[in-house]
Amino acid sequence: MIKRTTFIWSALLLLFGCQNLVAQSGFTAEAVAEEVEGRKVLLTLVLDGGAASYLLESKTAEEATWKAEKSVLPLELSKEGRMTVAVENYIPIQFRWTALDAEGNVILQSESEAVETGAKWFNPYRTGIFIMLLFVSGLILYYIESAKKAKEIYLRPIAGLNAFEEAVGRATEMGKSVLYVPGIMDLDQVETIAGVIILGHVSKMTARYETGLNVPVSRSLVMEASREIVRESYLSEGRPDLFHQDMVHYLTDDQFAFAAGVDGIMLREKPAATFYQGRFFAESLILAETGNSIGAIQIAGTGSPAQLPFFITACDYTLIGEEFFAASAYLGKDPKLIGSIKGQDIAKAGIMILIGLGVVLETFGFSAFRELFKAM
Amino acid sequence: MYNFLEKMGNVDRRVIFLIIGMVVLLPLLFPFGLPVKATKTTIDVYDAVEAIPDGGKVLVSFEYGPSTKPEIHPMAFAILRHLFHKGHPVIIMCLWPDGLFMAQEVIHQVAELEYDLKYGVDYVNLGYRPGNEAIIKGITRGFESVYTIDTQGLPLSSIPIMRGVETVADIDFIFSLSAGYPGSVEWVQYAADPLQIPFSSGTTSIQVNEVLPYVQAGQMQGIIAGMPAAAEYEGLIIEHGHFDMPGDATRFMDAQSIAHLVIVLFIILGNTAYYIKRKKEQKY
Amino acid sequence: MSVNILGGWIAAFLTLSIFSYLYKDNPFYKMAEHIFVGVSAAYWGTLAFWNQIVPNLFGRLWPAAEYSSLEGFNVAWYKLYHGLHFLSRSIFPISEDGTIIGIPGDQTQNLTYIFPFILGVFMLFRLIPSIGWLSRWSLAYVVGLAAGLRMYGYMNSNVLAQMYGTILPIEWLPELSFFGNLGNIFNTLVIIVGVLSGLFYFFFSMEHKGVFGTVSRIGIYFLMVSFGASFGFAVMGRISLLIGRFNDLIEYAHSQYYFATFILLGVMIVTLYVLSRKPDEASEV
């Protein structure tokens, strides 16, 4: 999609908009300037022949002379001869390429038409992503609606999820508390949000079983959100008397200081169950290893692929990647969330089919299909 | 033998800590210089730096702090030595607050003491701005939307190196020294991919698997993966005459290699002991 | 120089205190842990206030301006600043001669920042239970903004670009040898099969039985191999960090630091030995 739009635009501009200068020995150059989005112009230099370097100059309508922008080497241009340049919005600007030989002599010059940028509602170069987003969002919305209409959606069992209640139950039997760490990142991370939602389910269990809950956090916003969700859980289970603010408490923003603090809590309080649900970095193994050494049942869940191996080795159960994001749907049995999982599955199937198709086409030499997925 | 292996499986973990401590400490005190051979991903970074056009401007972002200093700091030294030796103007910025102190240390050693470069002309330190990926997104719109002044309080418009650099699209190569979030992944997502700017990164070992898919898919030009790759890069710049002395990473490689060897032995012994124990339990 | 030596002693002491955790939980570790947590919390708090709130929020609402040049709405707006200056002179400064008013820096005024300012104040309303619900608006804003900001980045770099990287031709290249070609095709197949089967493992709305079960199992094998590689990298990273710490301890063991490492290590070993002989008291320290 991206390719085709670009092609049509370039062709139109070439036909109607460009000056074409012909110099010695059949060397031709055509300069095209297109608006990509606000404050950005895409320059294309279509060359027949070659040069040692180019001088790029610009001129606005109000300026009488050309102003040097930069010296450009051939390898700085993309394979298609493209380069983006930053400009001011709403000021028409023209570009001139001067091709130079190795001695610095001018081979030829080519000017583009004036181009004006402005804030835009739609960037045609990102049409592919837009369609993909519409496709995925549409699927998810459709299946949410289906799930709401009480259509039964099958979900395969996930081993770690059944262990949630078992772990809280064990802590209750032993008269010890439950430790829950919702990652070390802020609320702007999707893993943290998932971690806080799962905390809602775990705190319902601790309220039901009258078990102590300890939630150390490393960000102030996460503390607020977690307190809110834990309080609601205790209210919904009819045990507001058991809830107190300090269940969720802030330690520090610093990664390893937070790890040291949580380690200290583990060593001194010796919780019977520990949950690590959120986004983790290098502290993951430090936490999981300490939890392991005190003999707690450990359940981890994260979308950070780099941290999964440590949780898998040191914890009893680990929710891997998307299992972790799906966990709240499994635990809450909310049709909206279950529907969204089905929608995501279909989107994944679509992606798999596209990859398979792409491999076949690429093998037979049709590379235009693959180009549709090039990042923009 | 079986009994010995079984005992090994039940050994106190403090004994293992002590052995690892010793095998790390001894080669540091008595180095013996094991050879270091560059891997493809490190060579790709070297080649990408070599491919920057003469005089091309490079953005180096510091995204690490004291906790990961031993891994990333040697990379920072090596990459800046390479860039300065090739005469590239370098724009330095930090997405981590501690990154500023790391950057200052490297700049003082490399730019001031070793190359005697001119601030504002050959390099500039824009410093730290909070906002994580929003800062990267910001400089794709314009450096001045995020940085009005540099670390010395100079307005960007008055700094010679920043002339002609309005947005990150005017940069010829980006290098991120990354220890987590925000770091390499955010640079790929918000600058390198959308603007198609050549990008490479030096990361902590722990991050490598997370970043490697971007290298595989061609979104990054190689990766310096942890301290061993830093040693490889130090070797490459010496081999090609960009610098003449091995750095810290090379010095630490003996300890690293021996420790790896001992850990591999522990893994084999541990698994054998576990296997024997399980066999015995099945028997009875 | 003496500050450097003191710094070396503190660094060596804190490093050894944290290492002592490998032996067992003890007063040295507890002390180092509490210092670490306390200092870092204060550091991050200070950093956020002076680097974020003051220049990026107050600095954009009330940038430094010449008092005499203020006109229209700004005259009243900067009167409010006068009030804030009365509350804190260091956060809201006015030049000594009273001619320059506002937060120093190179910011330009942007009154749209009043919205984040209001959302920030809403967060503080948590302290007043009757209007504490307003803080949910701020949380909702952060969550919504993050979702929108990330959607494009993830879709572009983690979906489309990764699809681009996986769509690879299975082809016989004339420039490669027979075995080179076999290796190349094998690598391509590993990538394609790994991605497809790995994706399949994360299908939740389908029972993993029969052929689907096999594909999903292949997927989990791929994941496990990648986790193994990650683990290897992690060990490498941890050893690198340990080397870094040991390198510093070796430096502090030199005569210029008055053998800080040796002396502190000795003191700690003796103290731990003494404490271990009185286990009950030790655990209460």
PDB file of C-alpha atoms in Angstrom, chain A residues 119-344:
ATOM      1  CA  ALA A 119       0.018  20.020  10.004  1.00  0.00           C
ATOM      2  CA  LYS A 120      -1.925  17.105   8.511  1.00  0.00           C
ATOM      3  CA  TRP A 121      -4.636  14.813   9.722  1.00  0.00           C
ATOM      4  CA  PHE A 122      -3.438  11.902   7.628  1.00  0.00           C
ATOM      5  CA  ASN A 123       0.010  10.697   6.612  1.00  0.00           C
ATOM      6  CA  PRO A 124      -0.344   8.616   3.428  1.00  0.00           C
ATOM      7  CA  TYR A 125       2.996   6.943   4.106  1.00  0.00           C
ATOM      8  CA  ARG A 126       1.510   5.258   7.127  1.00  0.00           C
ATOM      9  CA  THR A 127      -1.577   3.916   5.390  1.00  0.00           C
ATOM     10  CA  GLY A 128      -0.347   0.335   5.907  1.00  0.00           C
ATOM     11  CA  ILE A 129      -0.150   0.744   9.664  1.00  0.00           C
ATOM     12  CA  PHE A 130      -3.486   2.508   9.735  1.00  0.00           C
ATOM     13  CA  ILE A 131      -5.183  -0.368   7.913  1.00  0.00           C
ATOM     14  CA  MET A 132      -3.465  -2.881  10.186  1.00  0.00           C
ATOM     15  CA  LEU A 133      -4.657  -0.992  13.289  1.00  0.00           C
ATOM     16  CA  LEU A 134      -8.198  -0.813  11.934  1.00  0.00           C
ATOM     17  CA  PHE A 135      -8.087  -4.522  11.130  1.00  0.00           C
ATOM     18  CA  VAL A 136      -6.833  -5.581  14.563  1.00  0.00           C
ATOM     19  CA  SER A 137      -9.054  -3.141  16.490  1.00  0.00           C
ATOM     20  CA  GLY A 138     -12.067  -4.166  14.382  1.00  0.00           C
ATOM     21  CA  LEU A 139     -11.496  -7.838  15.099  1.00  0.00           C
ATOM     22  CA  ILE A 140     -11.130  -7.233  18.818  1.00  0.00           C
ATOM     23  CA  LEU A 141     -14.271  -5.057  18.963  1.00  0.00           C
ATOM     24  CA  TYR A 142     -16.240  -7.619  16.965  1.00  0.00           C
ATOM     25  CA  TYR A 143     -15.341 -10.463  19.304  1.00  0.00           C
ATOM     26  CA  ILE A 144     -15.992  -8.349  22.392  1.00  0.00           C
ATOM     27  CA  GLU A 145     -19.491  -7.730  21.066  1.00  0.00           C
ATOM     28  CA  SER A 146     -19.882 -11.460  20.324  1.00  0.00           C
ATOM     29  CA  ALA A 147     -18.751 -12.373  23.835  1.00  0.00           C
ATOM     30  CA  LYS A 148     -21.182  -9.859  25.339  1.00  0.00           C
ATOM     31  CA  LYS A 149     -24.017 -11.510  23.425  1.00  0.00           C
ATOM     32  CA  ALA A 150     -23.224 -14.586  25.511  1.00  0.00           C
ATOM     33  CA  LYS A 151     -21.560 -16.528  22.741  1.00  0.00           C
ATOM     34  CA  GLU A 152     -19.462 -19.171  24.442  1.00  0.00           C
ATOM     35  CA  ILE A 153     -15.724 -18.660  23.779  1.00  0.00           C
ATOM     36  CA  TYR A 154     -13.373 -21.507  24.578  1.00  0.00           C
ATOM     37  CA  LEU A 155     -10.109 -20.644  26.351  1.00  0.00           C
ATOM     38  CA  ARG A 156      -7.431 -23.284  26.732  1.00  0.00           C
ATOM     39  CA  PRO A 157      -6.211 -23.895  30.287  1.00  0.00           C
ATOM     40  CA  ILE A 158      -3.057 -22.068  31.476  1.00  0.00           C
ATOM     41  CA  ALA A 159      -1.113 -23.981  34.132  1.00  0.00           C
ATOM     42  CA  GLY A 160       0.015 -21.051  36.272  1.00  0.00           C
ATOM     43  CA  LEU A 161      -3.451 -19.535  36.692  1.00  0.00           C
ATOM     44  CA  ASN A 162      -4.919 -22.332  38.781  1.00  0.00           C
ATOM     45  CA  ALA A 163      -1.971 -21.915  41.120  1.00  0.00           C
ATOM     46  CA  PHE A 164      -3.009 -18.362  42.092  1.00  0.00           C
ATOM     47  CA  GLU A 165      -5.722 -19.502  44.490  1.00  0.00           C
ATOM     48  CA  GLU A 166      -3.575 -22.438  45.662  1.00  0.00           C
ATOM     49  CA  ALA A 167      -0.717 -20.082  46.581  1.00  0.00           C
ATOM     50  CA  VAL A 168      -2.973 -17.701  48.521  1.00  0.00           C
ATOM     51  CA  GLY A 169      -4.599 -20.717  50.217  1.00  0.00           C
ATOM     52  CA  ARG A 170      -1.212 -22.027  51.277  1.00  0.00           C
ATOM     53  CA  ALA A 171      -0.236 -18.655  52.751  1.00  0.00           C
ATOM     54  CA  THR A 172      -3.510 -18.709  54.718  1.00  0.00           C
ATOM     55  CA  GLU A 173      -2.824 -22.191  56.059  1.00  0.00           C
ATOM     56  CA  MET A 174       0.659 -21.196  57.154  1.00  0.00           C
ATOM     57  CA  GLY A 175      -0.573 -17.947  58.708  1.00  0.00           C
ATOM     58  CA  LYS A 176       1.833 -15.945  56.559  1.00  0.00           C
ATOM     59  CA  SER A 177       1.347 -13.063  54.171  1.00  0.00           C
ATOM     60  CA  VAL A 178       1.281 -12.756  50.386  1.00  0.00           C
ATOM     61  CA  LEU A 179       3.804 -10.501  48.641  1.00  0.00           C
ATOM     62  CA  TYR A 180       2.807  -8.938  45.321  1.00  0.00           C
ATOM     63  CA  VAL A 181       5.216  -6.921  43.137  1.00  0.00           C
ATOM     64  CA  PRO A 182       3.560  -5.185  40.131  1.00  0.00           C
ATOM     65  CA  GLY A 183       6.868  -4.642  38.295  1.00  0.00           C
ATOM     66  CA  ILE A 184       9.214  -1.671  38.530  1.00  0.00           C
ATOM     67  CA  MET A 185       7.838   0.497  35.742  1.00  0.00           C
ATOM     68  CA  ASP A 186       5.234   3.240  35.645  1.00  0.00           C
ATOM     69  CA  LEU A 187       1.588   3.111  34.617  1.00  0.00           C
ATOM     70  CA  ASP A 188       2.484   4.063  31.062  1.00  0.00           C
ATOM     71  CA  GLN A 189       3.691   0.488  30.505  1.00  0.00           C
ATOM     72  CA  VAL A 190       1.108  -2.020  29.427  1.00  0.00           C
ATOM     73  CA  GLU A 191       2.693  -4.719  31.624  1.00  0.00           C
ATOM     74  CA  THR A 192       2.255  -2.550  34.723  1.00  0.00           C
ATOM     75  CA  ILE A 193      -1.399  -2.034  33.879  1.00  0.00           C
ATOM     76  CA  ALA A 194      -1.855  -5.802  33.457  1.00  0.00           C
ATOM     77  CA  GLY A 195       0.016  -6.361  36.738  1.00  0.00           C
ATOM     78  CA  VAL A 196      -2.245  -3.933  38.608  1.00  0.00           C
ATOM     79  CA  ILE A 197      -5.386  -5.583  37.160  1.00  0.00           C
ATOM     80  CA  ILE A 198      -4.178  -9.030  38.259  1.00  0.00           C
ATOM     81  CA  LEU A 199      -3.469  -7.513  41.686  1.00  0.00           C
ATOM     82  CA  GLY A 200      -7.215  -6.798  41.829  1.00  0.00           C
ATOM     83  CA  HIS A 201      -7.931 -10.528  41.509  1.00  0.00           C
ATOM     84  CA  VAL A 202      -5.231 -11.585  43.971  1.00  0.00           C
ATOM     85  CA  SER A 203      -6.418  -9.045  46.548  1.00  0.00           C
ATOM     86  CA  LYS A 204      -9.957 -10.445  46.239  1.00  0.00           C
ATOM     87  CA  MET A 205      -8.504 -13.834  47.189  1.00  0.00           C
ATOM     88  CA  THR A 206      -6.555 -12.430  50.148  1.00  0.00           C
ATOM     89  CA  ALA A 207      -9.711 -10.623  51.308  1.00  0.00           C
ATOM     90  CA  ARG A 208     -11.723 -13.840  51.053  1.00  0.00           C
ATOM     91  CA  TYR A 209      -9.129 -15.887  52.927  1.00  0.00           C
ATOM     92  CA  GLU A 210      -8.318 -13.084  55.396  1.00  0.00           C
ATOM     93  CA  THR A 211      -4.649 -13.304  54.515  1.00  0.00           C
ATOM     94  CA  GLY A 212      -2.152 -10.476  54.816  1.00  0.00           C
ATOM     95  CA  LEU A 213      -1.146  -8.697  51.601  1.00  0.00           C
ATOM     96  CA  ASN A 214       2.026  -6.688  51.064  1.00  0.00           C
ATOM     97  CA  VAL A 215       2.497  -4.718  47.825  1.00  0.00           C
ATOM     98  CA  PRO A 216       5.779  -2.779  47.566  1.00  0.00           C
ATOM     99  CA  VAL A 217       5.835  -0.498  44.515  1.00  0.00           C
ATOM    100  CA  SER A 218       8.457   1.652  42.856  1.00  0.00           C
ATOM    101  CA  ARG A 219       6.345   4.389  41.262  1.00  0.00           C
ATOM    102  CA  SER A 220       3.967   6.847  42.889  1.00  0.00           C
ATOM    103  CA  LEU A 221       1.280   6.504  40.211  1.00  0.00           C
ATOM    104  CA  VAL A 222       1.388   2.714  40.501  1.00  0.00           C
ATOM    105  CA  MET A 223       0.962   3.086  44.254  1.00  0.00           C
ATOM    106  CA  GLU A 224      -2.172   5.171  43.751  1.00  0.00           C
ATOM    107  CA  ALA A 225      -3.670   2.818  41.180  1.00  0.00           C
ATOM    108  CA  SER A 226      -2.809  -0.281  43.214  1.00  0.00           C
ATOM    109  CA  ARG A 227      -4.315   1.147  46.404  1.00  0.00           C
ATOM    110  CA  GLU A 228      -7.455   1.998  44.534  1.00  0.00           C
ATOM    111  CA  ILE A 229      -7.823  -1.479  43.063  1.00  0.00           C
ATOM    112  CA  VAL A 230      -6.990  -3.296  46.321  1.00  0.00           C
ATOM    113  CA  ARG A 231      -9.495  -1.191  48.243  1.00  0.00           C
ATOM    114  CA  GLU A 232     -12.194  -1.976  45.686  1.00  0.00           C
ATOM    115  CA  SER A 233     -11.404  -5.683  45.902  1.00  0.00           C
ATOM    116  CA  TYR A 234     -11.733  -5.664  49.688  1.00  0.00           C
ATOM    117  CA  LEU A 235     -14.985  -3.709  49.386  1.00  0.00           C
ATOM    118  CA  SER A 236     -16.414  -6.072  46.785  1.00  0.00           C
ATOM    119  CA  GLU A 237     -15.547  -9.055  49.000  1.00  0.00           C
ATOM    120  CA  GLY A 238     -17.306  -7.327  51.896  1.00  0.00           C
ATOM    121  CA  ARG A 239     -14.131  -6.974  53.982  1.00  0.00           C
ATOM    122  CA  PRO A 240     -13.312  -3.233  54.016  1.00  0.00           C
ATOM    123  CA  ASP A 241     -12.277  -3.702  57.658  1.00  0.00           C
ATOM    124  CA  LEU A 242      -9.254  -5.741  56.541  1.00  0.00           C
ATOM    125  CA  PHE A 243      -8.040  -3.110  54.081  1.00  0.00           C
ATOM    126  CA  HIS A 244      -5.470  -0.565  55.135  1.00  0.00           C
ATOM    127  CA  GLN A 245      -3.535   1.937  52.992  1.00  0.00           C
ATOM    128  CA  ASP A 246      -0.104   0.602  53.925  1.00  0.00           C
ATOM    129  CA  MET A 247      -0.771  -2.703  52.233  1.00  0.00           C
ATOM    130  CA  VAL A 248       0.451  -0.881  49.128  1.00  0.00           C
ATOM    131  CA  HIS A 249       3.558   1.130  49.934  1.00  0.00           C
ATOM    132  CA  TYR A 250       6.214   2.986  48.005  1.00  0.00           C
ATOM    133  CA  LEU A 251       9.894   2.029  48.373  1.00  0.00           C
ATOM    134  CA  THR A 252      11.947   3.899  45.769  1.00  0.00           C
ATOM    135  CA  ASP A 253      12.100   4.559  42.034  1.00  0.00           C
ATOM    136  CA  ASP A 254      15.615   3.173  41.757  1.00  0.00           C
ATOM    137  CA  GLN A 255      15.764  -0.289  40.210  1.00  0.00           C
ATOM    138  CA  PHE A 256      18.362  -2.014  42.388  1.00  0.00           C
ATOM    139  CA  ALA A 257      17.486  -0.124  45.560  1.00  0.00           C
ATOM    140  CA  PHE A 258      13.926  -1.374  45.058  1.00  0.00           C
ATOM    141  CA  ALA A 259      15.260  -4.923  44.584  1.00  0.00           C
ATOM    142  CA  ALA A 260      17.305  -4.605  47.789  1.00  0.00           C
ATOM    143  CA  GLY A 261      14.243  -3.290  49.655  1.00  0.00           C
ATOM    144  CA  VAL A 262      11.948  -6.102  48.463  1.00  0.00           C
ATOM    145  CA  ASP A 263      14.660  -8.652  49.283  1.00  0.00           C
ATOM    146  CA  GLY A 264      14.788  -7.247  52.793  1.00  0.00           C
ATOM    147  CA  ILE A 265      10.996  -7.547  53.152  1.00  0.00           C
ATOM    148  CA  MET A 266      11.148 -11.154  51.955  1.00  0.00           C
ATOM    149  CA  LEU A 267      13.946 -12.106  54.333  1.00  0.00           C
ATOM    150  CA  ARG A 268      12.276 -10.558  57.350  1.00  0.00           C
ATOM    151  CA  GLU A 269       8.561 -11.237  56.746  1.00  0.00           C
ATOM    152  CA  LYS A 270       9.057 -14.574  54.961  1.00  0.00           C
ATOM    153  CA  PRO A 271       5.834 -14.473  52.895  1.00  0.00           C
ATOM    154  CA  ALA A 272       4.433 -17.890  51.917  1.00  0.00           C
ATOM    155  CA  ALA A 273       3.458 -16.766  48.426  1.00  0.00           C
ATOM    156  CA  THR A 274       5.125 -14.225  46.160  1.00  0.00           C
ATOM    157  CA  PHE A 275       3.701 -12.816  42.936  1.00  0.00           C
ATOM    158  CA  TYR A 276       5.835 -10.937  40.407  1.00  0.00           C
ATOM    159  CA  GLN A 277       3.421  -9.597  37.812  1.00  0.00           C
ATOM    160  CA  GLY A 278       4.505  -6.667  35.655  1.00  0.00           C
ATOM    161  CA  ARG A 279       7.499  -5.322  33.785  1.00  0.00           C
ATOM    162  CA  PHE A 280      10.865  -6.328  35.187  1.00  0.00           C
ATOM    163  CA  PHE A 281      14.471  -5.829  34.239  1.00  0.00           C
ATOM    164  CA  ALA A 282      17.727  -7.109  35.698  1.00  0.00           C
ATOM    165  CA  GLU A 283      16.276  -7.245  39.224  1.00  0.00           C
ATOM    166  CA  SER A 284      13.988 -10.154  38.247  1.00  0.00           C
ATOM    167  CA  LEU A 285      16.490 -12.863  39.144  1.00  0.00           C
ATOM    168  CA  ILE A 286      17.498 -11.134  42.390  1.00  0.00           C
ATOM    169  CA  LEU A 287      13.862 -11.074  43.516  1.00  0.00           C
ATOM    170  CA  ALA A 288      12.981 -14.583  42.315  1.00  0.00           C
ATOM    171  CA  GLU A 289      16.156 -16.097  43.753  1.00  0.00           C
ATOM    172  CA  THR A 290      15.520 -14.561  47.194  1.00  0.00           C
ATOM    173  CA  GLY A 291      11.881 -15.722  47.090  1.00  0.00           C
ATOM    174  CA  ASN A 292      13.096 -19.198  46.225  1.00  0.00           C
ATOM    175  CA  SER A 293      15.565 -19.216  49.106  1.00  0.00           C
ATOM    176  CA  ILE A 294      12.811 -18.494  51.668  1.00  0.00           C
ATOM    177  CA  GLY A 295      10.704 -21.353  50.261  1.00  0.00           C
ATOM    178  CA  ALA A 296       7.747 -19.267  49.068  1.00  0.00           C
ATOM    179  CA  ILE A 297       5.410 -20.458  46.306  1.00  0.00           C
ATOM    180  CA  GLN A 298       6.322 -18.110  43.478  1.00  0.00           C
ATOM    181  CA  ILE A 299       4.162 -17.125  40.523  1.00  0.00           C
ATOM    182  CA  ALA A 300       5.615 -14.754  37.964  1.00  0.00           C
ATOM    183  CA  GLY A 301       4.173 -13.138  34.882  1.00  0.00           C
ATOM    184  CA  THR A 302       5.796 -10.697  32.493  1.00  0.00           C
ATOM    185  CA  GLY A 303       5.869  -9.610  28.911  1.00  0.00           C
ATOM    186  CA  SER A 304       9.588  -8.834  29.041  1.00  0.00           C
ATOM    187  CA  PRO A 305      11.129 -11.696  27.038  1.00  0.00           C
ATOM    188  CA  ALA A 306      14.583 -11.097  28.498  1.00  0.00           C
ATOM    189  CA  GLN A 307      13.373 -11.727  32.070  1.00  0.00           C
ATOM    190  CA  LEU A 308      11.260 -14.830  31.445  1.00  0.00           C
ATOM    191  CA  PRO A 309      14.143 -17.330  31.721  1.00  0.00           C
ATOM    192  CA  PHE A 310      14.937 -16.233  35.285  1.00  0.00           C
ATOM    193  CA  PHE A 311      11.355 -16.453  36.389  1.00  0.00           C
ATOM    194  CA  ILE A 312      10.990 -19.851  34.731  1.00  0.00           C
ATOM    195  CA  THR A 313      14.034 -21.204  36.582  1.00  0.00           C
ATOM    196  CA  ALA A 314      13.405 -19.667  39.995  1.00  0.00           C
ATOM    197  CA  CYS A 315       9.582 -19.603  40.212  1.00  0.00           C
ATOM    198  CA  ASP A 316       7.036 -22.388  40.543  1.00  0.00           C
ATOM    199  CA  TYR A 317       4.781 -21.027  37.808  1.00  0.00           C
ATOM    200  CA  THR A 318       5.415 -18.421  35.135  1.00  0.00           C
ATOM    201  CA  LEU A 319       2.956 -16.748  32.812  1.00  0.00           C
ATOM    202  CA  ILE A 320       4.873 -16.281  29.588  1.00  0.00           C
ATOM    203  CA  GLY A 321       4.316 -13.171  27.475  1.00  0.00           C
ATOM    204  CA  GLU A 322       0.741 -13.115  26.263  1.00  0.00           C
ATOM    205  CA  GLU A 323      -0.387 -15.624  28.882  1.00  0.00           C
ATOM    206  CA  PHE A 324       0.308 -12.854  31.358  1.00  0.00           C
ATOM    207  CA  PHE A 325      -1.811 -10.341  29.442  1.00  0.00           C
ATOM    208  CA  ALA A 326      -4.576 -12.906  29.092  1.00  0.00           C
ATOM    209  CA  ALA A 327      -4.485 -13.744  32.805  1.00  0.00           C
ATOM    210  CA  SER A 328      -6.916 -11.033  33.894  1.00  0.00           C
ATOM    211  CA  ALA A 329      -9.470 -12.326  31.374  1.00  0.00           C
ATOM    212  CA  TYR A 330      -9.061 -15.862  32.723  1.00  0.00           C
ATOM    213  CA  LEU A 331      -9.242 -14.771  36.352  1.00  0.00           C
ATOM    214  CA  GLY A 332     -12.072 -12.255  35.948  1.00  0.00           C
ATOM    215  CA  LYS A 333     -14.129 -14.209  33.361  1.00  0.00           C
ATOM    216  CA  ASP A 334     -15.182 -10.815  31.995  1.00  0.00           C
ATOM    217  CA  PRO A 335     -16.757 -11.314  28.536  1.00  0.00           C
ATOM    218  CA  LYS A 336     -15.146  -8.088  27.305  1.00  0.00           C
ATOM    219  CA  LEU A 337     -11.653  -9.354  28.061  1.00  0.00           C
ATOM    220  CA  ILE A 338     -12.368 -12.890  26.829  1.00  0.00           C
ATOM    221  CA  GLY A 339     -13.711 -11.448  23.584  1.00  0.00           C
ATOM    222  CA  SER A 340     -10.581  -9.345  23.143  1.00  0.00           C
ATOM    223  CA  ILE A 341      -8.427 -12.472  23.508  1.00  0.00           C
ATOM    224  CA  LYS A 342     -10.376 -14.186  20.743  1.00  0.00           C
ATOM    225  CA  GLY A 343      -9.979 -11.077  18.571  1.00  0.00           C
ATOM    226  CA  GLN A 344      -6.223 -11.049  19.156  1.00  0.00           C
TER     227      GLN A 344
END
